[in-house]
Amino acid sequence: MKAVTSKSEMRAISDKLKKEGKSIGLVPTMGYLHDGHISLIKQSKKICSVTVLSIFVNPAQFGPNEDFNKYPRDFEMDSKIAVKENVDYIFAPDTAEMYQENHLTYVSVDKLDKIMCGKSRPVHFKGVCTVVLKLFNIVNPDKAFFGKKDFQQLVIIKKMTEDLNVLVEIIDCDTVREADGLALSSRNKYLSDEERKNAAILYKSILFAENEIKNGQKQISEIKKECMEMLSLNKFIKKIDYFDIRDSENLKEVKKADRSVNKILIAAAVYIGSTRLIDNKVILL
Amino acid sequence: MKAVTSKSEMRAISDKLKKEGKSIGLVPTMGYLHDGHISLIKQSKKICSVTVLSIFVNPAQFGPNEDFNKYPRDFEMDSKIAVKENVDYIFAPDTAEMYQENHLTYVSVDKLDKIMCGKSRPVHFKGVCTVVLKLFNIVNPDKAFFGKKDFQQLVIIKKMTEDLNVLVEIIDCDTVREADGLALSSRNKYLSDEERKNAAILYKSILFAENEIKNGQKQISEIKKECMEMLSLNKFIKKIDYFDIRDSENLKEVKKADRSVNKILIAAAVYIGSTRLIDNKVILL
C-alpha cells in the first residue's frame, strides 16, 4: 500500500497503470472508515486490478454551519484498514492540494440537487459533484464505488457522469448496517449512548413504510404521515428533515404506490440530538 | 477526412488513436468556418498527429432571445474546408446526441462568468463550459485550440480545466482580422454592407485605447470615457454593451494602467444594428 498526497503523482501512477492495461477502481471517501467503506473496497478489489482509496474531507460539500471542522478524521486507523484490505493506493491530498486558492469552478445537477437533502443543504451536492469529478480526472478510474446509504448522492453522480459523458462506471454497493438496523456512518460517532440506542428508529420507520406498502397501502401521503408521527414521538429526534417516498430512478415524487412506479425509494433524514442522520431503502413493486 | 456524428463512435476512434500513441488536437467550433477557424486548424495540424474539428451549434450557450435559430450553418462548405485543411475527423453530433432529453448537469466558473459578456448573457459561459467539458470527455484530446477573439471564453475555459484537473492543454491562437481590422466572426454575415463598413470602428476604438495607454494616459476611467464617446458617435452602433479595460490574467478591474498590471486586456462588445460583435486586444505594459 502506498499513500499519495499529490495530484500529479497520483495522475502519473494512474497513467502508468493504464498503460500496463490495468483497470482502476476508485473508492472515494472522507475517511474514518467503517464496514460500509470496507464493503466498497472489497467490491473494487473483486472486479478491478488496482484499487485506489481516496480520503478527503471535502470543504465544498459542507455548508457554513455544518460539521466540517469536527468531522472525524483518523488517518492512522484508515491506513491500517487500507493495508488489511489490500488497498493499492490511498490518495489523501490536503485541502490546498485539491482546491487552489482561487477555485471558481463548480459542477451542479439541477433539480435533483434541490430536493430531499438538497433542501436543507443547498451547496452540498454541488460540492460533492465538483470533488467527485476532480477525483475522476486525477485518478482516471474505470469504475468508482459508492454506497446506497447516500442514495440521492448516487443518483446525482450517475446523472452527472451520464450528462457530462464521463467514462467512469458508477457501481452502487449495499448499505451495511448494525445489528439493530442503524446504517453505518462516520457521523454515528457523534451519538451519545442513549442517542445511539434510539437512532435505530430511523431505519425502523423506513421498514414500517415498506411494510405498509407491501400490505397494500397505496396512499403515499398516509404512509408519510404515519412515519413522521412514529419518528416525532421519539424524544431523541429533535427534528425530522424529511421523510420522502419517491421514484428511485429519477427521484420524482410519487403519489400512489402502484405499478406505475418500478422501484420506490423510501428515504429520510432526521436529527438525533444535534447529529443529522440519513437512511433509505429501495423496494420493488 | 471522416465525419462522425455519434458520441460513442467518436470516443472509440479516439481510444484507438490514443492506443496507437497518437496525439489528438481538438478544434471546437460552431461551424460556418472562416479564416479564424482555419488558423486554429493549422495550429492543431502543426503540433498534433490527429486533428478533430467539432461542429456543434450549442443551444445551451444561447439565451432565450438570442440568435440560436438564425445562427449560420453550412455543413457542406465546412466539410470542403475541412478536407482542404486535411482535418482528420469532423465530429458533428446533432442536439439530441449531445444533450439527452433530461439533461441537468452544468459546469460554471463563478465570478468570471458574470462580468463583461456574462453580464448581458447570463447563461452563456455556463453553456460553453458544459459543452466544452462534454467535448473533452468524448474526444479525449491532448490539446484544444481556442481563438483569442473570444478572450473571456479563453480565460474561463483555462480556469475550468485547471480547477477541475482536466488534462487537456488549452492553446490560444491569435485573432484573424479583415484588412480594415474587423475580427473574423461567423456573425459578421448578419451585417448589411453599410454596417460592415462601419463595424471596423469596434477595433479602432480598442486601438485608440491602446494608443492612449502607450502615450502615458494612466486613468482607465478617462480612456473608457473617450472610447465610449467615439463608439457612441457612430450612428450604426445601436448599443455599447461594455467597453472594459482589465487585468488579462484574471479579468479583474484595473483603475490605473501602470506596472502593477502585467498585461492589460482592452475588450468591448457593441451592437451594430441588431448584430452583437465583440473584440479585444491584450497589451504588455
GROMACS .gro file of C-alpha atoms in nm, chain A:
model
  285
    1MET     CA    1   0.000   0.000   0.000
    2LYS     CA    2   0.130   0.340  -0.098
    3ALA     CA    3  -0.008   0.672   0.026
    4VAL     CA    4  -0.007   0.957  -0.226
    5THR     CA    5  -0.082   1.319  -0.141
    6SER     CA    6  -0.002   1.499  -0.467
    7LYS     CA    7  -0.239   1.520  -0.763
    8SER     CA    8   0.039   1.498  -1.018
    9GLU     CA    9   0.194   1.189  -0.856
   10MET     CA   10  -0.148   1.023  -0.841
   11ARG     CA   11  -0.212   1.101  -1.207
   12ALA     CA   12   0.133   0.973  -1.308
   13ILE     CA   13   0.069   0.646  -1.122
   14SER     CA   14  -0.269   0.613  -1.284
   15ASP     CA   15  -0.127   0.682  -1.633
   16LYS     CA   16   0.136   0.414  -1.577
   17LEU     CA   17  -0.123   0.161  -1.458
   18LYS     CA   18  -0.345   0.236  -1.757
   19LYS     CA   19  -0.052   0.186  -1.995
   20GLU     CA   20   0.007  -0.152  -1.835
   21GLY     CA   21  -0.356  -0.236  -1.916
   22LYS     CA   22  -0.467  -0.237  -1.551
   23SER     CA   23  -0.824  -0.150  -1.457
   24ILE     CA   24  -0.852   0.104  -1.175
   25GLY     CA   25  -1.125   0.105  -0.910
   26LEU     CA   26  -1.175   0.425  -0.710
   27VAL     CA   27  -1.340   0.424  -0.368
   28PRO     CA   28  -1.398   0.792  -0.282
   29THR     CA   29  -1.437   0.852   0.094
   30MET     CA   30  -1.399   1.120   0.358
   31GLY     CA   31  -1.208   0.869   0.573
   32TYR     CA   32  -1.286   0.750   0.925
   33LEU     CA   33  -1.353   0.418   0.760
   34HIS     CA   34  -1.618   0.176   0.875
   35ASP     CA   35  -1.752  -0.154   0.745
   36GLY     CA   36  -1.959   0.031   0.483
   37HIS     CA   37  -1.642   0.171   0.325
   38ILE     CA   38  -1.474  -0.169   0.362
   39SER     CA   39  -1.752  -0.331   0.162
   40LEU     CA   40  -1.686  -0.076  -0.117
   41ILE     CA   41  -1.316  -0.162  -0.107
   42LYS     CA   42  -1.392  -0.536  -0.123
   43GLN     CA   43  -1.617  -0.479  -0.426
   44SER     CA   44  -1.342  -0.286  -0.602
   45LYS     CA   45  -1.081  -0.549  -0.515
   46LYS     CA   46  -1.310  -0.812  -0.663
   47ILE     CA   47  -1.359  -0.653  -1.006
   48CYS     CA   48  -1.064  -0.414  -1.063
   49SER     CA   49  -0.695  -0.492  -1.089
   50VAL     CA   50  -0.590  -0.189  -0.882
   51THR     CA   51  -0.787  -0.018  -0.603
   52VAL     CA   52  -0.738   0.348  -0.513
   53LEU     CA   53  -0.899   0.465  -0.189
   54SER     CA   54  -0.934   0.841  -0.174
   55ILE     CA   55  -0.961   1.010   0.165
   56PHE     CA   56  -1.054   1.376   0.152
   57VAL     CA   57  -1.288   1.569   0.379
   58ASN     CA   58  -1.425   1.798   0.113
   59PRO     CA   59  -1.496   2.150   0.244
   60ALA     CA   60  -1.707   2.236  -0.063
   61GLN     CA   61  -1.981   1.992   0.037
   62PHE     CA   62  -2.029   2.133   0.387
   63GLY     CA   63  -2.248   2.436   0.449
   64PRO     CA   64  -2.118   2.723   0.665
   65ASN     CA   65  -2.291   2.593   0.979
   66GLU     CA   66  -2.220   2.226   0.922
   67ASP     CA   67  -1.970   1.987   1.079
   68PHE     CA   68  -1.666   2.028   0.850
   69ASN     CA   69  -1.432   2.109   1.137
   70LYS     CA   70  -1.549   1.842   1.376
   71TYR     CA   71  -1.594   1.573   1.109
   72PRO     CA   72  -1.399   1.274   1.248
   73ARG     CA   73  -1.054   1.213   1.099
   74ASP     CA   74  -0.810   0.930   1.180
   75PHE     CA   75  -0.562   0.872   0.901
   76GLU     CA   76  -0.361   0.618   1.103
   77MET     CA   77  -0.661   0.395   1.162
   78ASP     CA   78  -0.770   0.439   0.798
   79SER     CA   79  -0.422   0.337   0.675
   80LYS     CA   80  -0.427   0.021   0.887
   81ILE     CA   81  -0.764  -0.074   0.742
   82ALA     CA   82  -0.638   0.001   0.390
   83VAL     CA   83  -0.335  -0.224   0.443
   84LYS     CA   84  -0.551  -0.502   0.586
   85GLU     CA   85  -0.789  -0.477   0.287
   86ASN     CA   86  -0.502  -0.478   0.036
   87VAL     CA   87  -0.581  -0.134  -0.099
   88ASP     CA   88  -0.311  -0.050  -0.355
   89TYR     CA   89  -0.308   0.329  -0.314
   90ILE     CA   90  -0.451   0.578  -0.070
   91PHE     CA   91  -0.493   0.917  -0.233
   92ALA     CA   92  -0.513   1.169   0.051
   93PRO     CA   93  -0.448   1.524  -0.067
   94ASP     CA   94  -0.485   1.818   0.171
   95THR     CA   95  -0.733   2.098   0.104
   96ALA     CA   96  -0.478   2.327  -0.062
   97GLU     CA   97  -0.374   2.047  -0.298
   98MET     CA   98  -0.735   1.986  -0.406
   99TYR     CA   99  -0.858   2.346  -0.420
  100GLN     CA  100  -0.622   2.617  -0.531
  101GLU     CA  101  -0.674   2.948  -0.358
  102ASN     CA  102  -0.888   3.099  -0.628
  103HIS     CA  103  -1.102   2.794  -0.713
  104LEU     CA  104  -1.412   2.908  -0.904
  105THR     CA  105  -1.546   2.610  -1.099
  106TYR     CA  106  -1.842   2.404  -0.980
  107VAL     CA  107  -2.050   2.125  -1.127
  108SER     CA  108  -2.416   2.106  -1.044
  109VAL     CA  109  -2.701   1.875  -1.131
  110ASP     CA  110  -3.010   2.096  -1.146
  111LYS     CA  111  -3.337   1.997  -0.980
  112LEU     CA  112  -3.201   1.676  -0.824
  113ASP     CA  113  -2.974   1.882  -0.600
  114LYS     CA  114  -3.257   2.093  -0.463
  115ILE     CA  115  -3.483   1.822  -0.317
  116MET     CA  116  -3.450   1.592  -0.015
  117CYS     CA  117  -3.106   1.651   0.143
  118GLY     CA  118  -3.051   1.937  -0.101
  119LYS     CA  119  -3.334   2.135   0.053
  120SER     CA  120  -3.158   2.183   0.386
  121ARG     CA  121  -2.807   2.150   0.241
  122PRO     CA  122  -2.816   2.383  -0.063
  123VAL     CA  123  -2.444   2.365  -0.151
  124HIS     CA  124  -2.391   2.001  -0.059
  125PHE     CA  125  -2.436   1.820  -0.391
  126LYS     CA  126  -2.261   2.092  -0.588
  127GLY     CA  127  -1.961   2.032  -0.362
  128VAL     CA  128  -1.994   1.655  -0.399
  129CYS     CA  129  -2.018   1.666  -0.780
  130THR     CA  130  -1.724   1.904  -0.807
  131VAL     CA  131  -1.492   1.696  -0.592
  132VAL     CA  132  -1.601   1.367  -0.750
  133LEU     CA  133  -1.534   1.500  -1.100
  134LYS     CA  134  -1.195   1.631  -0.984
  135LEU     CA  135  -1.112   1.290  -0.832
  136PHE     CA  136  -1.219   1.119  -1.155
  137ASN     CA  137  -0.990   1.347  -1.356
  138ILE     CA  138  -0.696   1.292  -1.119
  139VAL     CA  139  -0.731   0.917  -1.062
  140ASN     CA  140  -0.880   0.832  -1.403
  141PRO     CA  141  -1.059   0.521  -1.276
  142ASP     CA  142  -1.253   0.268  -1.483
  143LYS     CA  143  -1.505   0.217  -1.205
  144ALA     CA  144  -1.599   0.412  -0.894
  145PHE     CA  145  -1.780   0.267  -0.593
  146PHE     CA  146  -2.049   0.448  -0.395
  147GLY     CA  147  -2.274   0.326  -0.115
  148LYS     CA  148  -2.652   0.317  -0.144
  149LYS     CA  149  -2.671   0.472   0.202
  150ASP     CA  150  -2.626   0.808   0.028
  151PHE     CA  151  -2.886   0.724  -0.231
  152GLN     CA  152  -2.953   1.075  -0.358
  153GLN     CA  153  -2.579   1.127  -0.400
  154LEU     CA  154  -2.561   0.806  -0.601
  155VAL     CA  155  -2.843   0.914  -0.835
  156ILE     CA  156  -2.685   1.258  -0.879
  157ILE     CA  157  -2.338   1.121  -0.953
  158LYS     CA  158  -2.478   0.874  -1.205
  159LYS     CA  159  -2.665   1.161  -1.371
  160MET     CA  160  -2.355   1.381  -1.375
  161THR     CA  161  -2.136   1.117  -1.538
  162GLU     CA  162  -2.404   1.048  -1.797
  163ASP     CA  163  -2.471   1.416  -1.875
  164LEU     CA  164  -2.102   1.508  -1.898
  165ASN     CA  165  -2.004   1.192  -2.090
  166VAL     CA  166  -1.762   1.088  -1.818
  167LEU     CA  167  -1.629   0.742  -1.895
  168VAL     CA  168  -1.637   0.606  -1.540
  169GLU     CA  169  -1.874   0.328  -1.447
  170ILE     CA  170  -2.055   0.400  -1.121
  171ILE     CA  171  -2.103   0.090  -0.909
  172ASP     CA  172  -2.351   0.106  -0.623
  173CYS     CA  173  -2.300  -0.105  -0.313
  174ASP     CA  174  -2.547  -0.211  -0.046
  175THR     CA  175  -2.572  -0.025   0.283
  176VAL     CA  176  -2.402  -0.200   0.574
  177ARG     CA  177  -2.599  -0.194   0.899
  178GLU     CA  178  -2.551  -0.256   1.270
  179ALA     CA  179  -2.743  -0.544   1.429
  180ASP     CA  180  -3.032  -0.312   1.519
  181GLY     CA  181  -3.055  -0.179   1.162
  182LEU     CA  182  -2.872   0.153   1.201
  183ALA     CA  183  -2.683   0.228   0.878
  184LEU     CA  184  -2.309   0.265   0.931
  185SER     CA  185  -2.192   0.625   0.906
  186SER     CA  186  -1.886   0.810   1.029
  187ARG     CA  187  -2.130   1.052   1.190
  188ASN     CA  188  -2.265   0.779   1.424
  189LYS     CA  189  -1.957   0.859   1.632
  190TYR     CA  190  -2.127   1.186   1.736
  191LEU     CA  191  -2.409   0.997   1.912
  192SER     CA  192  -2.424   0.955   2.290
  193ASP     CA  193  -2.506   0.603   2.418
  194GLU     CA  194  -2.870   0.694   2.464
  195GLU     CA  195  -2.890   0.861   2.125
  196ARG     CA  196  -2.721   0.560   1.966
  197LYS     CA  197  -2.983   0.324   2.110
  198ASN     CA  198  -3.263   0.543   1.980
  199ALA     CA  199  -3.107   0.603   1.638
  200ALA     CA  200  -3.237   0.266   1.519
  201ILE     CA  201  -3.582   0.425   1.494
  202LEU     CA  202  -3.478   0.588   1.167
  203TYR     CA  203  -3.446   0.260   0.980
  204LYS     CA  204  -3.746   0.118   1.168
  205SER     CA  205  -3.963   0.397   1.031
  206ILE     CA  206  -3.843   0.316   0.679
  207LEU     CA  207  -3.919  -0.055   0.730
  208PHE     CA  208  -4.259   0.045   0.863
  209ALA     CA  209  -4.329   0.236   0.541
  210GLU     CA  210  -4.212  -0.062   0.338
  211ASN     CA  211  -4.449  -0.288   0.529
  212GLU     CA  212  -4.740  -0.053   0.477
  213ILE     CA  213  -4.679  -0.054   0.103
  214LYS     CA  214  -4.639  -0.432   0.093
  215ASN     CA  215  -4.963  -0.466   0.289
  216GLY     CA  216  -5.144  -0.274   0.017
  217GLN     CA  217  -5.145   0.084   0.140
  218LYS     CA  218  -5.121   0.290  -0.178
  219GLN     CA  219  -5.164   0.643  -0.042
  220ILE     CA  220  -4.812   0.779  -0.003
  221SER     CA  221  -4.936   1.078   0.196
  222GLU     CA  222  -5.091   0.841   0.453
  223ILE     CA  223  -4.772   0.639   0.489
  224LYS     CA  224  -4.561   0.951   0.526
  225LYS     CA  225  -4.796   1.086   0.793
  226GLU     CA  226  -4.772   0.768   0.997
  227CYS     CA  227  -4.394   0.750   0.969
  228MET     CA  228  -4.349   1.117   1.061
  229GLU     CA  229  -4.567   1.056   1.365
  230MET     CA  230  -4.369   0.749   1.464
  231LEU     CA  231  -4.046   0.947   1.441
  232SER     CA  232  -4.173   1.258   1.615
  233LEU     CA  233  -4.287   1.053   1.917
  234ASN     CA  234  -3.925   0.960   1.991
  235LYS     CA  235  -3.789   1.226   2.220
  236PHE     CA  236  -3.433   1.189   2.092
  237ILE     CA  237  -3.541   1.303   1.748
  238LYS     CA  238  -3.501   1.679   1.758
  239LYS     CA  239  -3.614   1.739   1.402
  240ILE     CA  240  -3.735   1.547   1.101
  241ASP     CA  241  -3.562   1.697   0.799
  242TYR     CA  242  -3.774   1.494   0.557
  243PHE     CA  243  -3.948   1.164   0.512
  244ASP     CA  244  -3.987   1.107   0.141
  245ILE     CA  245  -4.121   0.838  -0.084
  246ARG     CA  246  -4.011   0.881  -0.446
  247ASP     CA  247  -3.937   0.710  -0.776
  248SER     CA  248  -3.588   0.568  -0.718
  249GLU     CA  249  -3.482   0.619  -1.080
  250ASN     CA  250  -3.533   0.993  -1.110
  251LEU     CA  251  -3.627   1.097  -0.753
  252LYS     CA  252  -3.962   1.230  -0.874
  253GLU     CA  253  -4.239   1.249  -0.619
  254VAL     CA  254  -4.485   0.964  -0.612
  255LYS     CA  255  -4.847   0.996  -0.502
  256LYS     CA  256  -4.950   0.632  -0.523
  257ALA     CA  257  -4.750   0.320  -0.454
  258ASP     CA  258  -4.866   0.123  -0.755
  259ARG     CA  259  -4.721  -0.042  -1.063
  260SER     CA  260  -4.682   0.295  -1.240
  261VAL     CA  261  -4.355   0.313  -1.045
  262ASN     CA  262  -4.097   0.043  -1.090
  263LYS     CA  263  -3.885   0.089  -0.781
  264ILE     CA  264  -3.981   0.307  -0.489
  265LEU     CA  265  -3.731   0.489  -0.272
  266ILE     CA  266  -3.819   0.545   0.092
  267ALA     CA  267  -3.571   0.798   0.233
  268ALA     CA  268  -3.548   1.000   0.549
  269ALA     CA  269  -3.320   1.244   0.730
  270VAL     CA  270  -3.354   1.323   1.099
  271TYR     CA  271  -3.161   1.494   1.373
  272ILE     CA  272  -3.086   1.268   1.669
  273GLY     CA  273  -2.977   1.533   1.916
  274SER     CA  274  -2.759   1.757   1.702
  275THR     CA  275  -2.649   1.475   1.469
  276ARG     CA  276  -2.807   1.460   1.125
  277LEU     CA  277  -2.855   1.101   1.008
  278ILE     CA  278  -2.994   0.978   0.678
  279ASP     CA  279  -3.115   0.639   0.561
  280ASN     CA  280  -3.321   0.483   0.284
  281LYS     CA  281  -3.446   0.165   0.124
  282VAL     CA  282  -3.544   0.090  -0.234
  283ILE     CA  283  -3.833  -0.153  -0.280
  284LEU     CA  284  -3.960  -0.327  -0.589
  285LEU     CA  285  -4.332  -0.301  -0.652
   0.00000   0.00000   0.00000
